[in-house]
XYZ file of C-alpha atoms in Angstrom:
633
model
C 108.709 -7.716 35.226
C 110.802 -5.455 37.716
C 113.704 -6.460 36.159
C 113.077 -6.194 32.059
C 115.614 -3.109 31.969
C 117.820 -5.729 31.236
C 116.102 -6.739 27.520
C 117.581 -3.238 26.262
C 120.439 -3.090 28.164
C 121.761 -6.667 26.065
C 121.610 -5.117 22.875
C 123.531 -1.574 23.826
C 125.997 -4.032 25.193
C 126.283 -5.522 21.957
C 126.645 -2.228 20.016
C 129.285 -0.840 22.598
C 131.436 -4.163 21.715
C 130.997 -3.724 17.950
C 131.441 -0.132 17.435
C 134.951 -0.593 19.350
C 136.051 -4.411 18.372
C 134.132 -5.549 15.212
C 136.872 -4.865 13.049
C 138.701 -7.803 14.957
C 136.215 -10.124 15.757
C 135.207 -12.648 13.627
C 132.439 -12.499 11.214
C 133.254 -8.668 12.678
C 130.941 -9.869 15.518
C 127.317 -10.308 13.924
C 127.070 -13.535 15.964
C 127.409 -11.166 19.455
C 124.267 -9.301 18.075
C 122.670 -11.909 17.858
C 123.243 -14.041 20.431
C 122.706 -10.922 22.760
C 119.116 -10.366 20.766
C 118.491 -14.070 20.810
C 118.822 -13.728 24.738
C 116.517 -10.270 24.826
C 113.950 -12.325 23.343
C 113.938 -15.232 25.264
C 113.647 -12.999 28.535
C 110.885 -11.800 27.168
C 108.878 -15.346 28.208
C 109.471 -15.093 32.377
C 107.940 -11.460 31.980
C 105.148 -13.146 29.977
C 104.289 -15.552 32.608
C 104.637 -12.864 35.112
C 102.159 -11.054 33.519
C 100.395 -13.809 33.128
C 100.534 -14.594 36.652
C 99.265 -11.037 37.636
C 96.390 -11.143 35.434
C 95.549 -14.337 37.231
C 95.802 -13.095 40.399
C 93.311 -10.122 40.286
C 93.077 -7.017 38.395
C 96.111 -6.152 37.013
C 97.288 -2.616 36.144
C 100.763 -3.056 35.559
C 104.094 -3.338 37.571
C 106.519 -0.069 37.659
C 110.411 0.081 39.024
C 111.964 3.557 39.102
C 114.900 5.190 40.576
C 115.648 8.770 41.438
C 117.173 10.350 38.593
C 116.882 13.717 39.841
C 116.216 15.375 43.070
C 116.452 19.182 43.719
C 114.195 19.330 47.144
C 111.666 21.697 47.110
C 111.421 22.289 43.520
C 111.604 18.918 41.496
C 112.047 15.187 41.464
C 112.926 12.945 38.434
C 112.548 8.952 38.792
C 113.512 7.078 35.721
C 112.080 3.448 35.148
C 110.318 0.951 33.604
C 106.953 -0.126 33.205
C 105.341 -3.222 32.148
C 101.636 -3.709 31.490
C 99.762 -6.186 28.410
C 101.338 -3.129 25.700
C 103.993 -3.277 26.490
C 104.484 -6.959 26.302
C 102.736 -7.331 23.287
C 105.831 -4.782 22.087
C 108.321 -6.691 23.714
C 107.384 -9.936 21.849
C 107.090 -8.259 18.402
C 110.397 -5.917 18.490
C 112.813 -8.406 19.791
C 111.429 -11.802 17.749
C 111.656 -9.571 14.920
C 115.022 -7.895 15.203
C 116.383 -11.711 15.609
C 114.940 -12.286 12.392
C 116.371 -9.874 10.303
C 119.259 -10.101 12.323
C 119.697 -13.550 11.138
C 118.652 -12.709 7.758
C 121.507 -9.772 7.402
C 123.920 -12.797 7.606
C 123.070 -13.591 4.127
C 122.202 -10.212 2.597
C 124.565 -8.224 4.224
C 127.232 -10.640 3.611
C 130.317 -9.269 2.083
C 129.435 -5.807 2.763
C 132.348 -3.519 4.161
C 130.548 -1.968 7.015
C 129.140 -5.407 8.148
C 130.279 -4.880 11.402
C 128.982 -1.093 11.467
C 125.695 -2.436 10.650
C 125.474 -4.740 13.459
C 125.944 -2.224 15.698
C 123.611 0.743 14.324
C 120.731 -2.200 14.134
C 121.814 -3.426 17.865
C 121.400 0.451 19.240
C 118.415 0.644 17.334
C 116.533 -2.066 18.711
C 117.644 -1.301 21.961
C 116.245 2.366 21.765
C 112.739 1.287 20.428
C 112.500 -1.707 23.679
C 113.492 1.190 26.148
C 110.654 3.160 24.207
C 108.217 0.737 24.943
C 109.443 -0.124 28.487
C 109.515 3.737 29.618
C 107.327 4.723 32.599
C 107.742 8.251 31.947
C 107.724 10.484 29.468
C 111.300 12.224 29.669
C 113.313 8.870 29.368
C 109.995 7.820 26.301
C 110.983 10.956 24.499
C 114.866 10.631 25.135
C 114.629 6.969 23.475
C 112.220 8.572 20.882
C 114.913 10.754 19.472
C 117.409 8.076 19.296
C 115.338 5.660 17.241
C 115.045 8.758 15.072
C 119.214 9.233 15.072
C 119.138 5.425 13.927
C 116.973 5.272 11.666
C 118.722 8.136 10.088
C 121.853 6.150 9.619
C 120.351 2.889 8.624
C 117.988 4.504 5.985
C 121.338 6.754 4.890
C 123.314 3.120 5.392
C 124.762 3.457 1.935
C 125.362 7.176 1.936
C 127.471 7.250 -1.116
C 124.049 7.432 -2.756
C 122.437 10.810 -2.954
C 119.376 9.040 -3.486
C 119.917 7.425 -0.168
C 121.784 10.697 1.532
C 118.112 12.591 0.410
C 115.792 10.846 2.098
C 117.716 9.661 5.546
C 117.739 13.653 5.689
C 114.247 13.559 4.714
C 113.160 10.579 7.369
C 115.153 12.979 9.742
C 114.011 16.059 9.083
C 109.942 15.347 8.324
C 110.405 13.049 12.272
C 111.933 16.414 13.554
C 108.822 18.678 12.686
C 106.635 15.997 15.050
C 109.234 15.201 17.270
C 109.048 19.134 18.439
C 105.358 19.149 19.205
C 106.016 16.099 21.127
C 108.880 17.824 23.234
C 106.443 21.045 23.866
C 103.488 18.726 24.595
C 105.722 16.958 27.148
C 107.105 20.391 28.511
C 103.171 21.374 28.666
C 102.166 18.544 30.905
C 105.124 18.637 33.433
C 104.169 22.319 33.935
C 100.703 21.042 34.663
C 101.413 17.929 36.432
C 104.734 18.300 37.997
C 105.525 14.483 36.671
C 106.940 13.309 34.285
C 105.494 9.671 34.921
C 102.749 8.588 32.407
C 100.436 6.621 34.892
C 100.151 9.695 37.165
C 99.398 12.365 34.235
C 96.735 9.416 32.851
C 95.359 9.595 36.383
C 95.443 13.610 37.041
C 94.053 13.601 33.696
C 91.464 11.658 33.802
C 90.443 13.257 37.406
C 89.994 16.856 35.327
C 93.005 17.947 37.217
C 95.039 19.242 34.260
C 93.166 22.804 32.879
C 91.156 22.098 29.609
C 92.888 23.862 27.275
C 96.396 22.952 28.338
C 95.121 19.705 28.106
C 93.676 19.598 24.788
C 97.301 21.612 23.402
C 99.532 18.983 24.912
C 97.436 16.683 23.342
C 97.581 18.062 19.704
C 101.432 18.692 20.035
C 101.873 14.785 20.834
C 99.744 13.752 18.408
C 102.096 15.469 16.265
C 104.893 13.772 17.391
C 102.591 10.203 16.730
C 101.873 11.180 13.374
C 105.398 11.855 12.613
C 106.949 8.983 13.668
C 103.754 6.630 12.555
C 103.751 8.263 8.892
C 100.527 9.408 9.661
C 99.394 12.340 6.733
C 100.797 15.190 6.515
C 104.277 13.720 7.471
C 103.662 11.065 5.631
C 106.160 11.556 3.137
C 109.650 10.247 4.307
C 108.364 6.855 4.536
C 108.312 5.617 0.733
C 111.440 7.106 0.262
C 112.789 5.272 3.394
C 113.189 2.067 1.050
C 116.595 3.284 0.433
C 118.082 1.719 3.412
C 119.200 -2.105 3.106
C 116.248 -4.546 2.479
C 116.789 -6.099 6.341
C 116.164 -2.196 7.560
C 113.195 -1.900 5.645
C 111.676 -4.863 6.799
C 112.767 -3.850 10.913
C 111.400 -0.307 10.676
C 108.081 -0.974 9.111
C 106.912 -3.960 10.885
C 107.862 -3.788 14.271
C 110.042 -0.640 15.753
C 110.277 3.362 14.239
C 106.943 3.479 12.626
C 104.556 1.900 15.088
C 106.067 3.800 17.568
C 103.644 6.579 17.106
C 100.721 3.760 17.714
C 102.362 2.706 20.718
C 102.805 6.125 22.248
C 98.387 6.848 20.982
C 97.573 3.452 22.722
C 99.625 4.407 25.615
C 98.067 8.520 26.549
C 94.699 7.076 24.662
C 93.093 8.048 28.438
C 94.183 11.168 27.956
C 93.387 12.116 24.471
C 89.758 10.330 25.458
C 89.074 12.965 27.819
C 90.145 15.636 25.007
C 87.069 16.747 23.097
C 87.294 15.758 19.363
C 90.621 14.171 19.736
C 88.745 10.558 19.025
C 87.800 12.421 16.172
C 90.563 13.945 14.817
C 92.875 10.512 15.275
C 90.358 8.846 13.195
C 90.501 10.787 10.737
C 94.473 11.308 9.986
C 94.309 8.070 9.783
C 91.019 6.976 7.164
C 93.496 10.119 5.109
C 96.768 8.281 5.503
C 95.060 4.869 4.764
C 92.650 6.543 1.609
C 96.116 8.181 0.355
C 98.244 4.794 0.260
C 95.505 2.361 -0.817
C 95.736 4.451 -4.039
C 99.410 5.466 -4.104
C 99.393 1.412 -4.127
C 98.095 0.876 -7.295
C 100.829 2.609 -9.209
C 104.085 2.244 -7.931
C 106.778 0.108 -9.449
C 109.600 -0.307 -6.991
C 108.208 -3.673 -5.491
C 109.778 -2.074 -1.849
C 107.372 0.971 -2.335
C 104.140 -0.833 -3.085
C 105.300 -2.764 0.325
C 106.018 0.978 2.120
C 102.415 1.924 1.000
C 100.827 -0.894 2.047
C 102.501 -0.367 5.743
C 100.868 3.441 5.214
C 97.943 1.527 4.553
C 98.126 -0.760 7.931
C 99.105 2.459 10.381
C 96.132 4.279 8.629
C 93.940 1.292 9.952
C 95.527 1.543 13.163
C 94.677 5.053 14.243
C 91.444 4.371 13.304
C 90.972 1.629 15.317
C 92.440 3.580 18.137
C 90.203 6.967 17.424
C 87.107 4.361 17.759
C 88.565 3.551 21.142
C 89.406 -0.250 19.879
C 92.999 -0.725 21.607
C 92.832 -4.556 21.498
C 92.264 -3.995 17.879
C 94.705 -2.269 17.207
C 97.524 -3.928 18.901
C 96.088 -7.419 17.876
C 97.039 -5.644 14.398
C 100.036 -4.295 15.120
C 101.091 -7.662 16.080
C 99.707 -9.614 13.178
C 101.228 -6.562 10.760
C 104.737 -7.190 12.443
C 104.809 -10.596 11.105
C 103.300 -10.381 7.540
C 105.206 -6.495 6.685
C 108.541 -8.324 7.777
C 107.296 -11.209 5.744
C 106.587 -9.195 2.324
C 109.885 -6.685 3.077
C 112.050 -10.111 3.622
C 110.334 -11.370 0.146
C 111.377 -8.510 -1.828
C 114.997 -8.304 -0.445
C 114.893 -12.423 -1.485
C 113.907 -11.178 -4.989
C 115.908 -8.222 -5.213
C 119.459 -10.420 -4.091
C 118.185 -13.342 -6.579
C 117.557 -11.063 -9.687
C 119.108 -7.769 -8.583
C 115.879 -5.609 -10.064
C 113.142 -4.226 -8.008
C 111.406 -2.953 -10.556
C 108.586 -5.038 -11.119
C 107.959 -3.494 -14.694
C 111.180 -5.971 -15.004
C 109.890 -9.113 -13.144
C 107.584 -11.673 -13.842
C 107.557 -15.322 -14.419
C 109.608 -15.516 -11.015
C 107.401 -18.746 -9.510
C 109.456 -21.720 -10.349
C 112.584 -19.797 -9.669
C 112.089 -18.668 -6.191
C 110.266 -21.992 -4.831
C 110.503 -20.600 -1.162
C 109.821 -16.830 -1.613
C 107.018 -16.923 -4.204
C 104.700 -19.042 -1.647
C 105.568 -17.442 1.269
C 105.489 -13.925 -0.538
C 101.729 -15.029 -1.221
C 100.642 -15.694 1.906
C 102.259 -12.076 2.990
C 100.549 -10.347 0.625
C 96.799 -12.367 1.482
C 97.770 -11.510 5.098
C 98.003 -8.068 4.382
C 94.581 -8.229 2.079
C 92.552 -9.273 4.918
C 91.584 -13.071 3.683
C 90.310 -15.486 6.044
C 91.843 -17.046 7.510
C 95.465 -15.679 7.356
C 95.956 -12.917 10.330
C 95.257 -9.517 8.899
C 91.886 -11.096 8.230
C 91.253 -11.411 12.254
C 92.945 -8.037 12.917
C 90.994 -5.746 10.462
C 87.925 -7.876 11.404
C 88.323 -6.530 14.806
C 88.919 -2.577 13.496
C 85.692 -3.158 11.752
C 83.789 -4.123 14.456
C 85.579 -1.460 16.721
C 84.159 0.882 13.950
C 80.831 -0.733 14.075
C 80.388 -0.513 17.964
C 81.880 3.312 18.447
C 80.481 6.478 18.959
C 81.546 7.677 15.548
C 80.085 8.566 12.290
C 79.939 5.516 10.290
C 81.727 7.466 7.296
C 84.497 6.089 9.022
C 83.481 2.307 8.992
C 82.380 2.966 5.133
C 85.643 4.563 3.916
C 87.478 1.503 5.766
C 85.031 -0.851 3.821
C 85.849 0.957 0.836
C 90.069 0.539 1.043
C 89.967 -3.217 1.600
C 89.417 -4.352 -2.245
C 91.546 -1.551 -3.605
C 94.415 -3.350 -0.780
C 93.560 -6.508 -2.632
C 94.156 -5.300 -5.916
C 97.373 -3.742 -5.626
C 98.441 -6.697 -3.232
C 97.057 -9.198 -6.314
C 99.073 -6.747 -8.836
C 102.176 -6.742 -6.738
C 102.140 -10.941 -6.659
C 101.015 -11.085 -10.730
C 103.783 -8.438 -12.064
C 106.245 -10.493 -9.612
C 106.103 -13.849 -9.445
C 103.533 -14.679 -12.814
C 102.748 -13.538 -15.757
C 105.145 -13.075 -18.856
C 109.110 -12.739 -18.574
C 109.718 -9.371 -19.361
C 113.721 -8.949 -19.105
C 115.142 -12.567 -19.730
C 118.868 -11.878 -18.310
C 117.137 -11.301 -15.046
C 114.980 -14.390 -15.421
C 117.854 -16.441 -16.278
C 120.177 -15.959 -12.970
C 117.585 -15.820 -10.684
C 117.783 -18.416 -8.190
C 116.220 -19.352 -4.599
C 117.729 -17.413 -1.494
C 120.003 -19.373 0.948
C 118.803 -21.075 3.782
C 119.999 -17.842 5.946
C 117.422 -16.079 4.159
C 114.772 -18.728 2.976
C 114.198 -20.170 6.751
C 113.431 -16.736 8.371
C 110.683 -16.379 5.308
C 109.197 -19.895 6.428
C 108.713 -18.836 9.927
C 107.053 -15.606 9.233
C 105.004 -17.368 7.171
C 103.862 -19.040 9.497
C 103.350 -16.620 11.628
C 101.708 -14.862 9.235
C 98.921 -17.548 9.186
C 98.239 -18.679 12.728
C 98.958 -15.781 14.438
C 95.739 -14.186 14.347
C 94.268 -16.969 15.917
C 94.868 -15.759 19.407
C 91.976 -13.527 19.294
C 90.047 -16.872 20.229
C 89.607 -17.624 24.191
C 90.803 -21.336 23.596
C 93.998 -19.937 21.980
C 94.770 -17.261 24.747
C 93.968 -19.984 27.544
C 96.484 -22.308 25.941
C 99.136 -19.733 26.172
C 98.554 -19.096 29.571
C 96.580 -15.622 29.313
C 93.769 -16.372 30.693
C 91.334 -15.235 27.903
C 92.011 -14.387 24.403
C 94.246 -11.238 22.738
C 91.166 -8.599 23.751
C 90.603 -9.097 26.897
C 94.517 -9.784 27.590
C 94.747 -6.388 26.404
C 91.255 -5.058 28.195
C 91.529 -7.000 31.440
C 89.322 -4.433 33.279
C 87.918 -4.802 36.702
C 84.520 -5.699 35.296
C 85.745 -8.617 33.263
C 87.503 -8.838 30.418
C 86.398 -8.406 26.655
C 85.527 -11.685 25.037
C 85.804 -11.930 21.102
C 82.797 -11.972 19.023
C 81.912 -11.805 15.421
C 79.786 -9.532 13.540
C 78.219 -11.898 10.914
C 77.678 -9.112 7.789
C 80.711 -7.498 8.689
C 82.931 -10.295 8.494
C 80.895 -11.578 5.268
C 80.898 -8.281 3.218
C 85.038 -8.042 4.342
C 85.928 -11.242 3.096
C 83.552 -10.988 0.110
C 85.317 -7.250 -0.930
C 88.561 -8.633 -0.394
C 88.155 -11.861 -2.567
C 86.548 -8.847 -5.301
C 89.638 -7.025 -5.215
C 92.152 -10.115 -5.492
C 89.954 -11.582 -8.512
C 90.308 -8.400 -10.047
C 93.580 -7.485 -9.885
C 94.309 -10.981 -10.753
C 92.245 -10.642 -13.985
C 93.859 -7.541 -14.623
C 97.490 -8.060 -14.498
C 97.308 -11.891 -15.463
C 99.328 -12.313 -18.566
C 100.377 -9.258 -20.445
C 98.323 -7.658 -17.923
C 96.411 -5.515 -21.292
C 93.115 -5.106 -18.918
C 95.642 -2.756 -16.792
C 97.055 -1.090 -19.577
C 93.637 -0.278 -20.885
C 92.880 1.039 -17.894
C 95.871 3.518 -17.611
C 95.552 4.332 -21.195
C 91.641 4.957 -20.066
C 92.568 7.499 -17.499
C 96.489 8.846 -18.000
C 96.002 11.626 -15.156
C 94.772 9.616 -12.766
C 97.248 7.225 -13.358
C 100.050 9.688 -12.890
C 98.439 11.027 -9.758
C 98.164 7.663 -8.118
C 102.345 7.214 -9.634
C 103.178 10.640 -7.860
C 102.017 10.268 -4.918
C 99.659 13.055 -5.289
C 101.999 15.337 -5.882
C 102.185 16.383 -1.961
C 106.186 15.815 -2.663
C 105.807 18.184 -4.892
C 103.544 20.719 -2.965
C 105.851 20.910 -0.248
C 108.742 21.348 -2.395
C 106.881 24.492 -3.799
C 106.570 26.016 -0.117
C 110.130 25.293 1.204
C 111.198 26.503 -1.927
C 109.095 29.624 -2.214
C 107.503 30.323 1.327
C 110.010 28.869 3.567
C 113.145 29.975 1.658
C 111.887 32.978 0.780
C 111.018 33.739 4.609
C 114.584 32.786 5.628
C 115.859 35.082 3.193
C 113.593 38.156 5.018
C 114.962 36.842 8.261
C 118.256 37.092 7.299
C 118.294 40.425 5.762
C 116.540 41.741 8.533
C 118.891 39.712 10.939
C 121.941 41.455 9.210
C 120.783 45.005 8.483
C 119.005 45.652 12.059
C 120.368 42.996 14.300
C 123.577 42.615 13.138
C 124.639 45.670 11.495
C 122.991 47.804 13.297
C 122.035 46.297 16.889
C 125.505 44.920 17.074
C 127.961 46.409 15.400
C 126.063 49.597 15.650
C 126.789 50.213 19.085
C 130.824 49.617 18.801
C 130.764 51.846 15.856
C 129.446 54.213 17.162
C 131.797 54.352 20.578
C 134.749 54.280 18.233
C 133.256 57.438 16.245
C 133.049 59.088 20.133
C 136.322 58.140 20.609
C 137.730 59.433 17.566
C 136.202 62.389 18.363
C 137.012 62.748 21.283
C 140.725 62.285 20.315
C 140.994 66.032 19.018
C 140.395 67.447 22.268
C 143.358 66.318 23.336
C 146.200 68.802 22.562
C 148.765 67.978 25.063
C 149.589 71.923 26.473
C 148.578 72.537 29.989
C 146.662 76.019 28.911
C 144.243 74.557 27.928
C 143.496 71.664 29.670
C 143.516 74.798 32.756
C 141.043 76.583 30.665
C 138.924 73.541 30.150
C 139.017 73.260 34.336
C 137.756 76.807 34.659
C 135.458 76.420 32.393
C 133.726 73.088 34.292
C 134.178 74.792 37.516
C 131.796 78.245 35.890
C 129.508 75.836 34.578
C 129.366 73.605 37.936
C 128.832 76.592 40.157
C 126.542 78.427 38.077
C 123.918 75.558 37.825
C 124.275 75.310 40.983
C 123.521 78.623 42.377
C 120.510 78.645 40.042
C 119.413 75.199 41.021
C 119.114 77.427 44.546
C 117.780 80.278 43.197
């Protein structure tokens, strides 16, 4: 554990060698990628059975290593390090097993691309950032690693910036991050001045002990749940992350399910002591997220890029996240961020098969794709159950365990009903998504006829997540964790408190009315879009404006469109004519102007004969002496 610096440290090493020798290695050096990732995640097993180890050993809090950074005596010192708890393994394990796997994967998509090398390297630095994220034990080295998984995304979602489709929205990924990522930085700035650390575990600590004023408190708070929400796609910065589907397929499938977006969840579960202690922060993180969640489950319904009705469903699983953090259920939530990691990257790996064997993603344009993709169609199913919450694939375990975090918490059970309430609508637009796709009639025959099953490069990696996608859930059981060597299972590895650690239980009408909703909402959007899918057309044709406010997104594009445009732009312009008339014009230039209107002036007192510079002497000397005889008088 004291020495995982090293798990990011192999991947910058591999984007230092690409960015200055891909263009003569061979393969332009995607094999150094990811060898060097291969190795990051096999390191990642001695720091599981040291943690392991720990837990066994007593009550375990976590191991930190830090050097001094910075040391001015007498007014501040800066150690930069790493820490290493149950988080941040559970991290550890989902970042680097799935960067290998798209990394592997991007052998057979990517191929032939001319940047192949560039891409390598941009995915290499990204990875690296989002494990140095995680591994952070304070919050200036968290925040500096923040800001370069934004910088990377940026590039990979803008990877083919010849299109101003994709140009748009890696500006708009950037720029929506940006508006968080400054109430993080101010939050940060807030707590050092209260604190005089950066380091997390003492803040959590000085927090916790009502050391850190109330309301500074409860502002740093707000400003870093800003920078969460941001990052996580939480509502109202939301809106980048559809649009981030115009990155590469690979991209897609590393940002959603296991680095930029659940950063935001990482950094709640991290301070969650701290925001605990904040009154109505439980609250208030519950609630962006039932929004975010209510917002994509019907977004969901109506898309048509099969990569966007994927992006909404990951709005739809970081929604369910911050809920089960506001309810205080951290086990919950990182049991699903792990289970999530494996079926998102499943289902974004499925549609970049599909996409590369028919070269359409719109699935108005699919169907009848079973018997031509024998690999991808299963495994695309058992992504898409996963995601739906059926026993006994692992989202079922995972949003079992939010529910019965909802069920046991302090808060109003609108919260548990409104989660209820989202999981058949997820199975119906999960059940559309696998009808339009892979059943149903052909609807364009020239991309029926060439498509064909994905090389093994890219078929394998779908296999694996797979089965991932089924048994890893599994580990919430005590047998399961034991047989990894954890002691107990995935809650109380997580919750391994000095009173015991949390055991896993079921909540019998819970877990019944789940399943029983979800099975509702896959029968029925199986009825509806089976065949020509008329029942769904009906239904549109039933309700147009609905259906075109669930197709655009609400129009909250659109709404903040209308303020930049008219508010925003309109307040710049003020700025600047005030910037230009008073500060510029006048503040500015003013003040030379009007010393060179002195001095030219002043210019035709100068006449050059002696007389009357002599006269001008007398005069001062009168002047001199007679305010100075009355200054007696």
């Amino acid at each position: 554990m004291t020495d995982a610096w090293v798990l990011p440290a192999l991947p910058v090493a591999g984007f230092i060698v690409l960015l200055l020798f891909s263009t003569w290695l061979p393969r332009k050096g995607d094999w150094i990628a990811i060898a060097l990732m291969a190795a990051s995640f096999a390191l990642v097993f001695p720091i599981a059975r040291d943690v392991a180890l720990s837990i066994g050993n007593g009550n375990f809090q976590g191991v930190e290593r830090s050097r001094e950074w910075l040391n001015i005596p007498g007014y501040i010192e800066i150690r930069m390090g790493t820490f290493v708890d149950q988080i941040t393994l559970v991290m550890l394990f989902c970042v680097t097993l799935i960067a290998l796997i798209v990394m592997i994967y991007s052998t057979g998509y990517m191929r032939g691309d001319k940047r192949y090398g560039w891409f390598y390297a941009i995915v290499s630095l990204f990875v690296a950032s989002m494990l140095s994220l995680v591994l952070a034990d304070n919050l200036l080295l968290l925040y500096f690693s923040w800001e370069l998984v934004g910088l990377c995304s940026m590039l990979l979602i803008g990877y083919y910036y010849d299109k101003q489709t994709a140009a748009e929205a890696s500006k708009k990924a950037f720029i929506t991050t940006r508006v968080g990522d400054v109430g993080l930085l101010i939050g940060i700035i807030i707590l050092f001045t209260q604190t005089h650390t950066f380091n997390i575990q003492d803040i959590l600590r000085m927090a916790e002990a009502g050391e850190i004023s109330r309301q500074w408190l409860t502002a740093s708070a707000v400003l870093i749940l800003a920078g969460a929400c941001g990052k996580s796609a939480q509502f109202p910065l939301h809106v980048w992350l559809p649009d981030a589907m115009e990155g590469p397929t690979p991209v897609s499938a590393l940002i959603h399910a296991a680095t930029m977006v659940v950063a935001g969840v990482y950094l709640v579960a991290r301070l969650l002591p701290l925001f605990e202690v904040v009154r109505g922060m439980p609250e208030l993180i519950t609630a962006l997220g039932l929004t975010t969640t209510t917002i994509a489950v019907f977004c969901g319904l109506a898309q048509r890029d099969i990569k966007r009705v994927v992006a909404y469903s990951t709005l739809n699983s970081l929604g369910l996240m911050f809920v089960a953090l506001g309810s205080g259920a951290v086990g919950a939530a990182m049991l699903y961020l792990l289970t999530h990691a494996f079926f998102k990257a499943l289902l974004f790996l499925g549609c970049g098969s599909v996409i590369h064997a028919t070269e359409e993603q719109e699935v108005d344009k699919l169907g009848g794709l079973w018997g031509k993709l024998p690999i991808t169609a299963p495994m695309f199913v058992v992504g898409a159950l996963a995601m739906a919450g059926l026993v006994p694939f692992s989202g079922y375990w995972a949003k079992d365990e939010i529910l019965v975090g909802l069920y046991n918490g302090n808060l109003n059970s609108i919260a548990l009903i409104v989660t209820m309430i989202s999981l058949p609508i997820t199975a119906i637009y999960m059940a559309r998504l696998v009808m339009l796709t892979f059943f149903g009639t052909v609807k364009d025959a020239h991309v029926h006829g060439h498509a064909h099953e994905s090389e093994p490069a890219m078929s394998w990696p779908l296999l694996l997540l797979g089965a991932l996608a089924v048994v890893s859930g599994f580990v919430v059981f005590e047998g399961v964790g034991k047989a990894l060597g954890f002691h107990s299972g995935f809650l109380g590895f997580i919750f391994n408190a000095a009173e015991g650690p949390e055991t896993f239980s079921v909540n019998w009408g819970l877990a019944v009315g789940s399943v029983a909703l979800v099975v509702t909402g896959l029968g029925l959007g199986t009825w509806m879009w089976w065949g020509d899918a008329e029942p769904s057309k009906r239904a549109a044709a039933f309700s147009p404006l609905l259906y075109r406010l669930f197709y655009n997104r609400f129009y909250i594009d659109e709404v903040y469109q209308f303020a930049i445009d008219k508010i925003v732009l309109a307040t710049g312009r003020v700025v600047a004519v005030f910037d230009r008339a008073v500060v510029n014009d006048s503040g500015v230039n003013g003040a030379g102007e009007t010393a060179s209107f002195l001095g030219w002036l002043g210019k035709y007192q100068q006449t050059g004969k002696i007389p009357n510079y002599a006269l001008a002497i007398v005069i001062g000397i009168v002047v001199i002496f007679a305010v100075a005889f009355g200054y007696r008088t």
